Amino acid sequence: MREYSIAAIPADGIGPEVIAAGQTVLASLEMRLGDVKFTFENFNWGSDYYRKHGVMMPSDGLEQLKKFDAIYFGAVGAPNVPDHVTLWGLRLPICQSFDQYANVRPTKILPGITSPLRNCGAGDLDWVIVRENSEGEYSGHGGRAHRGLPEEVGTEVAIFTRVGVTRIMRYAFRLAQSRPRKLLTVVTKSNAQRHGMVMWDEIACEVAEQFPAVTWDKMLVDAMTVRMTLKPRSLDTIVATNLHADILSDLAGALAGSLGVAPTANIDPERRFPSMFEPIHGSAFDIAGKGIANPVAAFWTAAQMLDHLGEREGSSRLMRAVERVTGAGILTPDVGGSATTLDVTEAVCDALHSSN
Ligand code: ATP
Ligand code: MG
């Protein structure tokens, strides 16, 4: 029996709904496979915890998480708590302390889901966006001077290091090399930002030399949004900074039909610490508590988690089950259906049991 201990942090809004759904399908998969066991410990951290304790997680929170094989995360953000408090109080400390420097965001149009792109259907947009997840624009450096005065200045400093850029570039080239098309696009904004972004371009050229099998090109981030929309098939693996990839992956999620189907993995490739798996979407309070949150992103990221844990068969079984369900038109309202979170979850469990 292969056993994995997983820390679940459902947190805010629809987070608890989709994480519970994910735990249900993983339990089903466990029964189907018979030789794997997932043991979950749930942590009630997040905005409710913040209202009670003034912090998003306890001071030894990171220490508590260290012993797990993986972290399964819902979403943070609540209407009455500032976004930077929720983000910096829980999600970012985990990513940064556990050096989850590679944020991996696959995009594909799933069967049965309609893309806003004309002439694109199931199986199209087979992209993986690799987001630098440890530095750059989200380093937290900067400040405010002369607060409230007419001469007030606010700075937000993006910090890029040779170590940081080289390791994400290597990760992206390696990933591109492992995919059938061996195609990588490196995204920067090196025409307008002439320091760190030019360094990104230079390091891309250096790393590329170690991966002669990979065909790669460079794009400016503004032009990249156009290419993703008008020439989606010309792309495969994409690497970009923390901020740029954050924006591009929301676009990618929308082009694949909904944020509700977009997963992400925060990976520590060196496996010193647990990696964290979460849907791209946030807490979506507009639909929280209504039972209609799309759980597909949470299922897909659970498949990413299985992959990372070395459970390849379980991962592909789970994705096949998800695709059978979306293909059969069992869809939540965000992707044009009328099914509930529970309907989709039960259908995926059934598909897991009836598959061979
Ligand atoms: P946050 O502030 O935490 O990012 P948000 O309110 O900005 O949350 P997002 O989750 O980023 O909301 O998503 C934007 C919108 O997309 C939501 O308001 C919701 O209507 C829709 N959406 C996002 N995720 C899902 C989902 N899993 N199922 C259905 N609709 C979703
Ligand atoms: Mg949002």
Tab-separated table of C-alpha atoms and ligand atoms in Angstrom:
chain	number	residue	atom	x	y	z
A	1	MET	CA	0.000	0.000	0.000
A	2	ARG	CA	1.390	3.399	-0.986
A	3	GLU	CA	0.371	6.003	1.578
A	4	TYR	CA	0.380	9.770	1.244
A	5	SER	CA	-0.388	12.344	3.902
A	6	ILE	CA	-1.960	15.479	2.517
A	7	ALA	CA	-2.646	18.781	4.265
A	8	ALA	CA	-5.918	20.304	3.038
A	9	ILE	CA	-6.408	24.056	3.436
A	10	PRO	CA	-9.859	24.766	1.977
A	11	ALA	CA	-9.872	28.397	3.290
A	12	ASP	CA	-12.391	30.882	1.859
A	13	GLY	CA	-15.486	31.236	-0.304
A	14	ILE	CA	-15.901	28.327	-2.712
A	15	GLY	CA	-12.551	26.875	-1.539
A	16	PRO	CA	-14.174	24.502	1.002
A	17	GLU	CA	-16.787	23.385	-1.571
A	18	VAL	CA	-14.311	22.436	-4.274
A	19	ILE	CA	-11.754	20.918	-1.893
A	20	ALA	CA	-14.427	18.703	-0.297
A	21	ALA	CA	-15.426	17.634	-3.821
A	22	GLY	CA	-11.779	16.848	-4.602
A	23	GLN	CA	-11.438	14.781	-1.433
A	24	THR	CA	-14.539	12.816	-2.414
A	25	VAL	CA	-13.167	11.905	-5.852
A	26	LEU	CA	-9.763	11.034	-4.367
A	27	ALA	CA	-11.494	8.682	-1.918
A	28	SER	CA	-13.253	7.109	-4.887
A	29	LEU	CA	-9.993	6.763	-6.769
A	30	GLU	CA	-8.440	5.167	-3.687
A	31	MET	CA	-11.173	2.505	-3.737
A	32	ARG	CA	-10.776	2.017	-7.469
A	33	LEU	CA	-6.996	1.566	-7.306
A	34	GLY	CA	-6.938	-0.460	-4.096
A	35	ASP	CA	-3.220	-0.028	-3.390
A	36	VAL	CA	-3.040	3.686	-2.558
A	37	LYS	CA	-4.116	5.559	0.547
A	38	PHE	CA	-4.547	9.316	0.956
A	39	THR	CA	-4.750	10.554	4.532
A	40	PHE	CA	-6.006	14.109	4.821
A	41	GLU	CA	-5.597	16.535	7.676
A	42	ASN	CA	-7.814	19.600	7.262
A	43	PHE	CA	-6.654	23.024	8.475
A	44	ASN	CA	-9.270	25.697	9.141
A	45	TRP	CA	-6.976	28.592	8.258
A	46	GLY	CA	-8.094	31.555	6.172
A	47	SER	CA	-10.274	34.629	6.551
A	48	ASP	CA	-12.561	33.225	9.285
A	49	TYR	CA	-9.465	32.277	11.273
A	50	TYR	CA	-8.175	35.819	10.657
A	51	ARG	CA	-11.346	37.365	12.079
A	52	LYS	CA	-10.937	35.324	15.250
A	53	HIS	CA	-7.161	35.435	15.696
A	54	GLY	CA	-5.903	38.422	13.683
A	55	VAL	CA	-3.711	36.155	11.542
A	56	MET	CA	-4.524	33.889	8.600
A	57	MET	CA	-2.678	30.914	10.097
A	58	PRO	CA	-0.940	30.190	13.421
A	59	SER	CA	2.688	31.223	13.868
A	60	ASP	CA	3.865	27.608	13.634
A	61	GLY	CA	1.659	26.971	10.591
A	62	LEU	CA	4.507	26.441	8.142
A	63	GLU	CA	6.208	24.099	10.607
A	64	GLN	CA	2.992	22.053	10.825
A	65	LEU	CA	2.799	21.740	7.041
A	66	LYS	CA	6.385	20.569	6.548
A	67	LYS	CA	5.703	16.955	7.398
A	68	PHE	CA	3.088	16.402	4.665
A	69	ASP	CA	3.673	14.899	1.247
A	70	ALA	CA	1.589	17.595	-0.433
A	71	ILE	CA	-0.765	20.504	0.260
A	72	TYR	CA	-4.229	20.681	-1.313
A	73	PHE	CA	-5.334	24.297	-1.230
A	74	GLY	CA	-8.713	25.937	-1.899
A	75	ALA	CA	-8.773	29.715	-2.246
A	76	VAL	CA	-8.140	32.782	-0.142
A	77	GLY	CA	-9.915	36.113	-0.186
A	78	ALA	CA	-12.979	37.508	1.560
A	79	PRO	CA	-15.041	40.638	0.907
A	80	ASN	CA	-14.231	42.263	4.254
A	81	VAL	CA	-10.528	41.398	4.532
A	82	PRO	CA	-8.054	43.290	2.301
A	83	ASP	CA	-6.714	41.086	-0.519
A	84	HIS	CA	-3.065	41.734	0.327
A	85	VAL	CA	-3.719	40.532	3.905
A	86	THR	CA	-5.271	37.250	2.765
A	87	LEU	CA	-2.651	36.598	0.112
A	88	TRP	CA	0.403	37.574	2.141
A	89	GLY	CA	-1.036	35.936	5.257
A	90	LEU	CA	-1.385	32.417	3.898
A	91	ARG	CA	-0.760	31.512	0.263
A	92	LEU	CA	2.404	33.454	-0.457
A	93	PRO	CA	4.235	32.487	2.762
A	94	ILE	CA	3.650	28.834	1.883
A	95	CYS	CA	4.897	29.285	-1.699
A	96	GLN	CA	7.928	31.276	-0.597
A	97	SER	CA	8.944	29.361	2.530
A	98	PHE	CA	8.676	26.032	0.730
A	99	ASP	CA	10.498	27.455	-2.272
A	100	GLN	CA	7.744	26.360	-4.642
A	101	TYR	CA	9.392	28.314	-7.392
A	102	ALA	CA	7.700	26.629	-10.328
A	103	ASN	CA	4.020	27.332	-10.751
A	104	VAL	CA	2.717	25.011	-13.424
A	105	ARG	CA	-0.585	25.816	-15.117
A	106	PRO	CA	-1.854	23.473	-17.814
A	107	THR	CA	-4.586	24.662	-20.165
A	108	LYS	CA	-6.670	22.495	-22.447
A	109	ILE	CA	-10.197	22.735	-23.776
A	110	LEU	CA	-11.930	19.801	-22.111
A	111	PRO	CA	-14.538	17.779	-24.019
A	112	GLY	CA	-17.998	19.341	-23.818
A	113	ILE	CA	-16.689	22.779	-22.885
A	114	THR	CA	-17.079	25.679	-25.271
A	115	SER	CA	-14.164	28.046	-25.741
A	116	PRO	CA	-14.849	31.686	-26.577
A	117	LEU	CA	-12.302	31.185	-29.375
A	118	ARG	CA	-13.895	30.471	-32.734
A	119	ASN	CA	-12.752	27.213	-34.353
A	120	CYS	CA	-11.221	25.839	-31.162
A	121	GLY	CA	-12.657	22.739	-29.564
A	122	ALA	CA	-11.855	19.817	-27.302
A	123	GLY	CA	-8.171	19.025	-27.079
A	124	ASP	CA	-7.116	22.381	-28.493
A	125	LEU	CA	-4.980	24.855	-26.543
A	126	ASP	CA	-2.683	22.226	-25.145
A	127	TRP	CA	-0.558	24.707	-23.241
A	128	VAL	CA	1.423	24.661	-20.035
A	129	ILE	CA	2.241	28.025	-18.535
A	130	VAL	CA	5.249	27.959	-16.196
A	131	ARG	CA	5.101	30.878	-13.810
A	132	GLU	CA	8.146	32.026	-11.837
A	133	ASN	CA	6.728	31.790	-8.358
A	134	SER	CA	9.364	32.992	-5.910
A	135	GLU	CA	10.501	36.479	-6.845
A	136	GLY	CA	9.963	39.136	-9.494
A	137	GLU	CA	7.090	41.547	-9.157
A	138	TYR	CA	5.703	39.766	-6.077
A	139	SER	CA	8.880	40.002	-3.995
A	140	GLY	CA	7.124	42.392	-1.659
A	141	HIS	CA	9.803	45.062	-1.976
A	142	GLY	CA	8.934	48.711	-2.245
A	143	GLY	CA	7.263	51.209	-0.058
A	144	ARG	CA	5.350	54.448	0.341
A	145	ALA	CA	6.811	57.854	1.108
A	146	HIS	CA	4.998	61.061	2.031
A	147	ARG	CA	1.801	59.098	2.671
A	148	GLY	CA	-1.346	61.045	1.828
A	149	LEU	CA	0.552	64.119	0.683
A	150	PRO	CA	0.450	65.458	-2.875
A	151	GLU	CA	4.075	64.383	-3.362
A	152	GLU	CA	3.364	60.814	-2.236
A	153	VAL	CA	5.390	58.132	-3.998
A	154	GLY	CA	4.693	54.389	-4.012
A	155	THR	CA	7.245	51.927	-5.355
A	156	GLU	CA	6.760	48.263	-6.186
A	157	VAL	CA	10.133	46.762	-6.921
A	158	ALA	CA	10.459	43.660	-9.074
A	159	ILE	CA	13.513	41.661	-8.049
A	160	PHE	CA	14.958	39.112	-10.438
A	161	THR	CA	18.033	37.097	-9.528
A	162	ARG	CA	20.295	35.046	-11.788
A	163	VAL	CA	19.653	32.004	-9.590
A	164	GLY	CA	15.881	32.558	-9.681
A	165	VAL	CA	15.624	33.133	-13.419
A	166	THR	CA	18.037	30.349	-14.345
A	167	ARG	CA	16.221	27.710	-12.313
A	168	ILE	CA	12.768	28.561	-13.696
A	169	MET	CA	14.168	28.717	-17.219
A	170	ARG	CA	15.735	25.281	-16.791
A	171	TYR	CA	12.476	23.921	-15.424
A	172	ALA	CA	10.579	25.313	-18.425
A	173	PHE	CA	13.059	24.025	-21.013
A	174	ARG	CA	13.074	20.601	-19.355
A	175	LEU	CA	9.276	20.510	-19.361
A	176	ALA	CA	9.102	21.659	-22.994
A	177	GLN	CA	11.609	18.945	-23.909
A	178	SER	CA	9.420	16.297	-22.274
A	179	ARG	CA	6.338	17.298	-24.287
A	180	PRO	CA	5.657	16.025	-27.808
A	181	ARG	CA	6.055	19.366	-29.607
A	182	LYS	CA	9.211	20.452	-27.702
A	183	LEU	CA	8.187	24.066	-28.117
A	184	LEU	CA	8.816	26.896	-25.649
A	185	THR	CA	7.890	30.574	-25.663
A	186	VAL	CA	9.732	32.865	-23.261
A	187	VAL	CA	7.667	35.922	-22.334
A	188	THR	CA	9.121	39.212	-21.086
A	189	LYS	CA	8.673	42.947	-21.525
A	190	SER	CA	12.267	43.720	-22.373
A	191	ASN	CA	11.511	46.604	-24.722
A	192	ALA	CA	10.093	48.837	-21.965
A	193	GLN	CA	11.780	47.335	-18.897
A	194	ARG	CA	15.457	47.346	-19.566
A	195	HIS	CA	17.104	45.733	-16.543
A	196	GLY	CA	15.592	42.572	-15.107
A	197	MET	CA	13.663	41.794	-18.271
A	198	VAL	CA	16.762	42.035	-20.452
A	199	MET	CA	18.468	39.704	-17.983
A	200	TRP	CA	15.576	37.233	-18.501
A	201	ASP	CA	16.172	37.310	-22.258
A	202	GLU	CA	19.905	36.772	-21.818
A	203	ILE	CA	19.478	33.873	-19.408
A	204	ALA	CA	16.928	32.294	-21.761
A	205	CYS	CA	19.579	32.305	-24.514
A	206	GLU	CA	22.151	30.748	-22.171
A	207	VAL	CA	19.855	27.989	-20.914
A	208	ALA	CA	18.580	27.275	-24.443
A	209	GLU	CA	22.058	26.092	-25.393
A	210	GLN	CA	21.685	23.178	-22.973
A	211	PHE	CA	18.426	22.107	-24.651
A	212	PRO	CA	19.116	21.879	-28.379
A	213	ALA	CA	16.043	19.675	-28.907
A	214	VAL	CA	13.712	22.486	-27.843
A	215	THR	CA	12.493	25.024	-30.393
A	216	TRP	CA	11.976	28.296	-28.591
A	217	ASP	CA	11.123	31.915	-29.200
A	218	LYS	CA	10.684	35.164	-27.291
A	219	MET	CA	7.532	37.242	-27.029
A	220	LEU	CA	6.648	40.528	-25.379
A	221	VAL	CA	3.800	40.017	-22.955
A	222	ASP	CA	1.433	42.409	-24.743
A	223	ALA	CA	1.949	40.661	-28.068
A	224	MET	CA	1.549	37.358	-26.267
A	225	THR	CA	-2.084	38.102	-25.367
A	226	VAL	CA	-2.764	38.641	-29.074
A	227	ARG	CA	-0.986	35.425	-30.068
A	228	MET	CA	-2.848	33.391	-27.438
A	229	THR	CA	-6.118	34.683	-28.837
A	230	LEU	CA	-5.419	34.684	-32.573
A	231	LYS	CA	-2.811	31.938	-33.045
A	232	PRO	CA	-3.427	29.609	-30.118
A	233	ARG	CA	-2.114	26.532	-31.908
A	234	SER	CA	1.319	28.098	-32.327
A	235	LEU	CA	1.948	27.767	-28.575
A	236	ASP	CA	2.834	24.865	-26.301
A	237	THR	CA	4.989	25.527	-23.224
A	238	ILE	CA	5.220	29.116	-22.000
A	239	VAL	CA	7.462	30.601	-19.320
A	240	ALA	CA	6.925	34.038	-17.795
A	241	THR	CA	7.478	36.120	-14.689
A	242	ASN	CA	5.305	35.981	-11.608
A	243	LEU	CA	3.081	38.881	-12.692
A	244	HIS	CA	2.991	38.221	-16.420
A	245	ALA	CA	2.162	34.548	-15.998
A	246	ASP	CA	-0.479	35.387	-13.406
A	247	ILE	CA	-2.267	37.528	-15.978
A	248	LEU	CA	-1.660	35.205	-18.934
A	249	SER	CA	-3.006	32.219	-17.049
A	250	ASP	CA	-6.270	33.996	-16.249
A	251	LEU	CA	-6.548	34.667	-19.981
A	252	ALA	CA	-5.704	31.021	-20.678
A	253	GLY	CA	-8.374	29.868	-18.211
A	254	ALA	CA	-10.969	32.097	-19.842
A	255	LEU	CA	-10.008	30.861	-23.326
A	256	ALA	CA	-10.409	27.285	-22.102
A	257	GLY	CA	-13.973	28.117	-21.096
A	258	SER	CA	-13.901	29.180	-17.432
A	259	LEU	CA	-11.638	29.914	-14.508
A	260	GLY	CA	-13.500	27.043	-12.894
A	261	VAL	CA	-11.562	24.503	-14.988
A	262	ALA	CA	-8.053	25.947	-14.568
A	263	PRO	CA	-5.659	24.135	-12.194
A	264	THR	CA	-2.238	25.047	-10.853
A	265	ALA	CA	0.629	23.321	-9.096
A	266	ASN	CA	3.146	25.188	-6.943
A	267	ILE	CA	6.143	22.916	-7.190
A	268	ASP	CA	9.384	22.655	-5.310
A	269	PRO	CA	11.219	20.735	-8.036
A	270	GLU	CA	13.993	19.775	-5.626
A	271	ARG	CA	11.408	18.129	-3.331
A	272	ARG	CA	12.833	19.559	-0.131
A	273	PHE	CA	9.350	20.666	0.944
A	274	PRO	CA	5.746	19.742	0.171
A	275	SER	CA	4.390	21.175	-3.075
A	276	MET	CA	0.967	22.819	-3.163
A	277	PHE	CA	-1.922	22.161	-5.539
A	278	GLU	CA	-4.844	24.533	-6.043
A	279	PRO	CA	-7.401	25.766	-8.541
A	280	ILE	CA	-6.396	29.032	-10.253
A	281	HIS	CA	-9.667	30.687	-9.328
A	282	GLY	CA	-10.166	32.666	-6.147
A	283	SER	CA	-12.826	32.514	-3.480
A	284	ALA	CA	-15.627	33.685	-5.858
A	285	PHE	CA	-17.954	34.914	-3.115
A	286	ASP	CA	-20.633	35.700	-5.701
A	287	ILE	CA	-21.384	31.975	-5.951
A	288	ALA	CA	-20.113	30.717	-2.557
A	289	GLY	CA	-22.598	28.602	-0.611
A	290	LYS	CA	-24.833	28.044	-3.639
A	291	GLY	CA	-23.485	24.597	-4.450
A	292	ILE	CA	-22.716	25.524	-8.067
A	293	ALA	CA	-18.941	26.041	-7.955
A	294	ASN	CA	-17.208	24.161	-10.739
A	295	PRO	CA	-15.043	21.489	-9.068
A	296	VAL	CA	-13.145	20.563	-12.258
A	297	ALA	CA	-10.140	22.814	-11.507
A	298	ALA	CA	-9.886	21.201	-8.068
A	299	PHE	CA	-10.058	17.714	-9.667
A	300	TRP	CA	-7.471	18.585	-12.296
A	301	THR	CA	-5.070	19.959	-9.700
A	302	ALA	CA	-5.613	16.780	-7.652
A	303	ALA	CA	-4.438	14.939	-10.783
A	304	GLN	CA	-1.387	17.216	-10.858
A	305	MET	CA	-0.777	16.290	-7.214
A	306	LEU	CA	-0.961	12.579	-8.029
A	307	ASP	CA	1.497	13.069	-10.860
A	308	HIS	CA	3.895	14.864	-8.553
A	309	LEU	CA	3.590	12.059	-5.994
A	310	GLY	CA	4.483	9.556	-8.707
A	311	GLU	CA	0.931	8.182	-9.024
A	312	ARG	CA	0.790	8.507	-12.809
A	313	GLU	CA	-1.872	5.873	-13.344
A	314	GLY	CA	-4.188	7.438	-10.760
A	315	SER	CA	-3.607	10.835	-12.285
A	316	SER	CA	-4.545	9.814	-15.801
A	317	ARG	CA	-7.518	7.758	-14.573
A	318	LEU	CA	-8.827	10.806	-12.757
A	319	MET	CA	-8.411	13.059	-15.802
A	320	ARG	CA	-10.080	10.504	-18.066
A	321	ALA	CA	-13.021	10.364	-15.663
A	322	VAL	CA	-13.270	14.175	-15.598
A	323	GLU	CA	-13.186	14.318	-19.399
A	324	ARG	CA	-15.890	11.666	-19.690
A	325	VAL	CA	-18.104	13.713	-17.390
A	326	THR	CA	-17.566	17.070	-19.109
A	327	GLY	CA	-17.901	15.320	-22.470
A	328	ALA	CA	-21.272	13.941	-21.371
A	329	GLY	CA	-22.438	17.518	-20.753
A	330	ILE	CA	-22.536	17.282	-16.956
A	331	LEU	CA	-21.425	20.874	-16.437
A	332	THR	CA	-21.860	23.623	-13.860
A	333	PRO	CA	-23.416	26.980	-14.873
A	334	ASP	CA	-20.068	28.772	-15.461
A	335	VAL	CA	-19.507	26.450	-18.437
A	336	GLY	CA	-23.067	26.583	-19.660
A	337	GLY	CA	-24.651	23.677	-17.791
A	338	SER	CA	-27.110	23.347	-14.939
A	339	ALA	CA	-25.371	20.695	-12.830
A	340	THR	CA	-24.368	21.319	-9.226
A	341	THR	CA	-20.942	20.775	-7.671
A	342	LEU	CA	-22.349	17.571	-6.188
A	343	ASP	CA	-23.745	16.324	-9.530
A	344	VAL	CA	-20.341	16.729	-11.193
A	345	THR	CA	-18.559	15.134	-8.232
A	346	GLU	CA	-20.847	12.092	-8.177
A	347	ALA	CA	-20.574	11.726	-11.943
A	348	VAL	CA	-16.764	11.708	-11.729
A	349	CYS	CA	-16.899	9.085	-8.938
A	350	ASP	CA	-19.231	6.949	-11.093
A	351	ALA	CA	-16.927	7.363	-14.099
A	352	LEU	CA	-13.968	6.264	-11.969
A	353	HIS	CA	-15.799	3.121	-10.888
A	354	SER	CA	-17.065	2.182	-14.323
A	355	SER	CA	-13.729	2.763	-16.078
A	356	ASN	CA	-11.214	0.050	-16.689
B	1	ATP	P1	-10.521	36.298	-5.320
B	1	ATP	O1	-10.657	37.683	-4.848
B	1	ATP	O2	-10.272	35.315	-4.234
B	1	ATP	O3	-9.588	36.160	-6.494
B	1	ATP	P2	-12.770	36.596	-6.984
B	1	ATP	O4	-14.056	37.012	-6.395
B	1	ATP	O5	-11.918	37.554	-7.729
B	1	ATP	O6	-11.946	35.867	-5.879
B	1	ATP	P3	-12.329	34.521	-8.819
B	1	ATP	O7	-12.448	33.216	-8.177
B	1	ATP	O8	-10.983	35.042	-9.122
B	1	ATP	O9	-13.205	35.475	-7.959
B	1	ATP	O10	-13.166	34.390	-10.157
B	1	ATP	C1	-13.847	35.424	-10.815
B	1	ATP	C2	-15.248	34.955	-11.150
B	1	ATP	O11	-15.229	33.760	-11.936
B	1	ATP	C3	-16.021	34.588	-9.910
B	1	ATP	O12	-16.628	35.712	-9.368
B	1	ATP	C4	-16.983	33.532	-10.382
B	1	ATP	O13	-18.176	34.098	-10.852
B	1	ATP	C5	-16.234	32.848	-11.511
B	1	ATP	N1	-15.619	31.608	-11.025
B	1	ATP	C6	-14.386	31.448	-10.526
B	1	ATP	N2	-14.159	30.191	-10.145
B	1	ATP	C7	-15.286	29.504	-10.391
B	1	ATP	C8	-15.685	28.148	-10.206
B	1	ATP	N3	-14.873	27.208	-9.688
B	1	ATP	N4	-16.938	27.814	-10.573
B	1	ATP	C9	-17.753	28.705	-11.101
B	1	ATP	N5	-17.454	29.999	-11.305
B	1	ATP	C10	-16.226	30.410	-10.955
B	2	MG	MG	-9.756	37.088	-8.563
